[in-house]
Structures are given as C-alpha cells and as structure tokens.
Tab-separated table of C-alpha atoms in Angstrom:
chain	number	residue	atom	x	y	z
A	294	VAL	CA	133.072	140.082	85.200
A	295	SER	CA	136.446	142.184	85.800
A	296	SER	CA	139.201	143.062	88.041
A	297	SER	CA	137.380	146.154	88.151
A	298	ASP	CA	133.943	144.242	89.497
A	299	LEU	CA	136.146	142.708	92.331
A	300	VAL	CA	137.328	145.915	93.540
A	301	MET	CA	134.217	147.333	93.485
A	302	VAL	CA	132.836	144.932	95.817
A	303	SER	CA	135.498	145.037	98.300
A	304	VAL	CA	135.821	149.059	98.216
A	305	ALA	CA	131.989	149.248	98.274
A	306	PHE	CA	131.633	147.197	102.276
A	307	ILE	CA	134.646	149.161	103.693
A	308	PRO	CA	132.018	152.420	104.783
A	309	PHE	CA	129.538	150.113	105.822
A	310	SER	CA	131.729	148.213	108.146
A	311	LEU	CA	134.019	150.956	108.925
A	312	GLY	CA	130.289	152.239	110.491
A	313	LEU	CA	129.457	148.877	112.012
A	314	ILE	CA	133.095	148.956	114.047
A	315	ALA	CA	132.812	152.353	115.486
A	316	ALA	CA	129.170	151.510	116.529
A	317	GLY	CA	130.798	148.315	118.561
A	318	GLN	CA	129.068	146.027	116.447
A	319	SER	CA	129.964	143.173	115.044
A	320	ASN	CA	130.740	143.330	110.968
A	321	ARG	CA	131.473	140.089	110.401
A	322	LEU	CA	128.004	138.876	108.518
A	323	LEU	CA	128.508	142.142	106.387
A	324	ASN	CA	131.866	140.583	105.528
A	325	GLU	CA	130.182	137.204	105.120
A	326	LEU	CA	128.704	139.358	102.155
A	327	ALA	CA	131.296	140.920	100.318
A	328	LEU	CA	132.462	137.401	100.576
A	329	LEU	CA	129.813	135.563	98.752
A	330	GLY	CA	129.627	138.736	96.174
A	331	GLU	CA	133.689	138.072	95.851
A	332	THR	CA	133.654	134.309	95.418
A	333	SER	CA	130.953	134.343	93.312
A	334	LEU	CA	132.412	136.522	90.981
A	335	ILE	CA	135.344	135.258	90.817
A	336	LEU	CA	133.719	131.511	89.909
A	337	VAL	CA	131.596	133.556	87.121
A	338	GLY	CA	134.494	135.273	85.741
A	339	PHE	CA	136.663	131.467	85.671
A	340	ALA	CA	133.421	130.251	84.232
A	341	ARG	CA	133.265	132.542	81.089
A	342	TRP	CA	136.953	131.824	80.196
A	343	GLN	CA	136.248	127.902	79.452
A	344	PRO	CA	137.067	126.735	76.350
A	345	GLU	CA	134.069	124.191	76.255
A	346	ALA	CA	130.694	124.389	77.439
A	347	ARG	CA	131.051	120.767	79.343
A	348	SER	CA	133.629	122.986	81.584
A	349	ARG	CA	131.640	125.794	82.063
A	350	ARG	CA	128.668	123.845	83.469
A	351	VAL	CA	131.202	122.438	86.055
A	352	LEU	CA	132.326	125.771	87.537
A	353	TRP	CA	128.236	126.581	87.545
A	354	TRP	CA	127.710	123.707	89.975
A	355	ILE	CA	130.488	124.848	91.916
A	356	LEU	CA	129.117	127.765	92.318
A	357	ALA	CA	125.791	126.835	93.077
A	358	GLY	CA	127.286	124.106	95.709
A	359	PHE	CA	129.045	126.965	97.531
A	360	LEU	CA	125.992	129.037	97.450
A	361	VAL	CA	124.604	126.100	99.762
A	362	SER	CA	127.801	125.720	101.697
A	363	TRP	CA	127.648	129.312	102.152
A	364	VAL	CA	124.268	129.625	103.750
A	365	THR	CA	124.524	126.037	105.634
A	366	ALA	CA	127.973	128.006	107.311
A	367	GLN	CA	126.284	130.878	108.125
A	368	VAL	CA	123.857	128.464	109.900
A	369	ILE	CA	126.874	127.075	111.676
A	370	GLN	CA	128.774	130.099	112.724
A	371	GLY	CA	125.690	131.798	114.292
A	372	ARG	CA	125.010	135.602	114.222
A	373	THR	CA	127.472	136.183	116.836
A	374	ALA	CA	130.397	134.262	116.384
A	375	ALA	CA	133.230	136.795	115.921
A	376	PHE	CA	135.526	134.857	113.000
A	377	SER	CA	134.099	133.429	109.705
A	378	VAL	CA	135.507	129.602	110.664
A	379	VAL	CA	133.358	127.827	108.051
A	380	SER	CA	132.501	129.698	105.057
A	381	ILE	CA	136.021	131.962	104.690
A	382	PRO	CA	138.101	128.497	104.188
A	383	VAL	CA	135.567	126.814	102.233
A	384	ALA	CA	135.577	129.804	99.960
A	385	GLY	CA	139.117	129.563	99.408
A	386	LEU	CA	139.482	126.230	98.782
A	387	VAL	CA	136.409	126.727	96.153
A	388	LYS	CA	138.629	129.692	94.549
A	389	VAL	CA	141.803	128.284	94.437
A	390	GLY	CA	139.760	124.661	92.747
A	391	ALA	CA	138.577	127.017	90.095
A	392	ALA	CA	141.742	128.381	89.126
A	393	GLY	CA	143.244	125.431	89.405
A	394	PHE	CA	140.587	123.835	86.938
A	395	THR	CA	140.438	126.408	84.435
A	396	LEU	CA	144.478	127.034	84.565
A	397	VAL	CA	143.950	122.969	83.311
A	398	SER	CA	141.090	123.375	80.768
A	399	LEU	CA	142.772	126.391	79.120
A	400	VAL	CA	146.611	125.218	79.044
A	401	ARG	CA	145.193	121.838	77.244
A	402	SER	CA	142.708	123.703	74.799
A	403	ILE	CA	145.406	125.972	73.061
A	404	ASP	CA	148.816	125.807	71.396
A	405	GLY	CA	151.047	128.117	71.558
A	406	ARG	CA	152.217	130.683	74.710
A	407	TRP	CA	150.174	130.500	77.839
A	408	THR	CA	152.254	133.355	79.034
A	409	ASP	CA	150.083	135.376	76.866
A	410	HIS	CA	146.516	135.074	78.385
A	411	LEU	CA	145.368	136.893	80.814
A	412	TRP	CA	143.796	133.554	82.514
A	413	PHE	CA	147.156	132.348	82.765
A	414	TRP	CA	147.990	134.858	85.227
A	415	ALA	CA	144.827	135.610	87.031
A	416	ALA	CA	144.613	131.723	87.724
A	417	LEU	CA	148.187	131.948	89.101
A	418	GLY	CA	147.527	134.360	91.731
A	419	VAL	CA	144.247	133.530	92.696
A	420	MET	CA	145.871	130.329	93.405
A	421	VAL	CA	148.694	131.868	95.706
A	422	ILE	CA	146.681	134.719	96.790
A	423	TYR	CA	143.607	132.346	98.323
A	424	GLY	CA	145.930	128.765	98.500
A	425	THR	CA	148.077	130.887	101.218
A	426	GLU	CA	145.090	132.201	102.912
A	427	VAL	CA	142.981	128.429	103.716
A	428	ILE	CA	146.445	127.611	104.692
A	429	LEU	CA	147.008	130.384	107.578
A	430	ASP	CA	143.175	131.256	108.233
A	431	PRO	CA	143.632	128.033	110.998
A	432	LEU	CA	146.730	128.529	112.662
A	433	TRP	CA	145.031	132.194	113.203
A	434	LEU	CA	142.098	131.412	114.272
A	435	HIS	CA	144.040	129.229	117.227
A	436	ALA	CA	146.731	131.548	117.945
A	437	PHE	CA	144.961	134.313	118.065
A	438	GLY	CA	144.930	135.655	121.795
A	439	PHE	CA	147.183	132.593	122.575
A	440	ARG	CA	149.979	132.897	120.718
A	441	ASP	CA	150.261	136.854	119.166
A	442	ASP	CA	153.600	135.963	117.415
A	443	LEU	CA	152.078	133.234	115.373
A	444	VAL	CA	149.526	135.230	114.495
A	445	VAL	CA	151.776	138.512	113.584
A	446	GLY	CA	153.911	136.108	111.587
A	447	ALA	CA	150.861	134.386	109.455
A	448	PHE	CA	149.882	138.037	108.727
A	449	ALA	CA	153.417	138.687	107.325
A	450	VAL	CA	153.169	135.561	105.131
A	451	ASN	CA	149.895	136.524	104.040
A	452	THR	CA	150.542	139.705	102.878
A	453	LEU	CA	153.637	138.678	100.791
A	454	GLY	CA	151.528	136.108	99.301
A	455	ASN	CA	148.882	138.799	98.530
A	456	VAL	CA	151.374	140.703	97.177
A	457	ALA	CA	152.705	137.877	94.598
A	458	GLY	CA	149.318	137.007	93.872
A	459	TYR	CA	148.416	140.275	92.532
A	460	ALA	CA	151.568	141.295	91.205
A	461	LEU	CA	150.872	138.069	89.296
A	462	ILE	CA	147.582	139.065	88.217
A	463	GLY	CA	148.909	142.524	87.244
A	464	ARG	CA	151.781	140.978	85.184
A	465	GLY	CA	148.823	139.307	83.110
A	466	LEU	CA	147.154	143.191	82.732
C-alpha cells in the first residue's frame, strides 16, 4: 500500500460526490465508502510495516474490528444522516491507534536513527492529521449552525493539523 493508493481512493470519489451534490442528494454514504477504503489501506500499510508476525496480526484484528464497527455505524446512523457522527471519529481513533502502535513497535525493534525511516514520519503524520480530526469532529457536529465562529476556528485548526501532518509524511518521502 503506497501513499498514491490513498490519494487515488480520495480523488476517485470526488467526481461522484460532486455529482450527488449537484443533483441535490446527500453524498454522506459515498464519503463513508471513501472513509472505509482509506482507513483499510492505512491499516494494511501499517500492518505490513510491523517487524513481527504477532504485531501484524494485531493490526489485522484491528482492521476486522473496524470493518464490523463501520457496518454497525451505518446501521446506527441510518441512510439519511447528514453527518457521520459515529464512523468518522471511530476511524480516526483507529488510525491514530494503529500509527502509535506502529511507531512503538518499530522504535523498539531497530537500532539506529528512527528518523531515517518513512514509517517514523508516516506514523507521526497520521497521528497529527487524524488526532486533530478526532478532537475537532464533536465540536463541528455540535456547533454547526449554532456557533459558526467555533466551526470556522475548528476548520482553521484542522487545516493547520493537516498541513503539519502531511508535511511530516512528506519529510519521510
């Protein structure tokens, strides 16, 4: 799994999403599919980086648990929900946890400079990007339409988190 796979998943959904919006329909379910693909690819990538079979199995089990939780979240949220109140925070926590697990397992397994390896920068970047998202999503959900000033502030902080996270990943490339 490469970074280009993740980009392709995100980019492939844009025309479909725009088409649904132009037709006045909700694009939440389409975004849910993109979230499912992105999270699955991130977990597979981190599993492949694991130095031991036991660590890889842990991440495969986390992926299985995520898939079950994603399906459950779709049932809970229903087809008509405007925002993903369950699956986005769960996916964010799973990605942050997998990145942290990968960072710890690989740091413990190698001698030498950690910063010479892509996994170090990718794990840090994923933790910054999705850690920010996990913190801010509940704020957006509860403040949207009620405290738009908080939504704008949260959006700015999220954008800074994304820039910082992707810069970390870029540093590793």
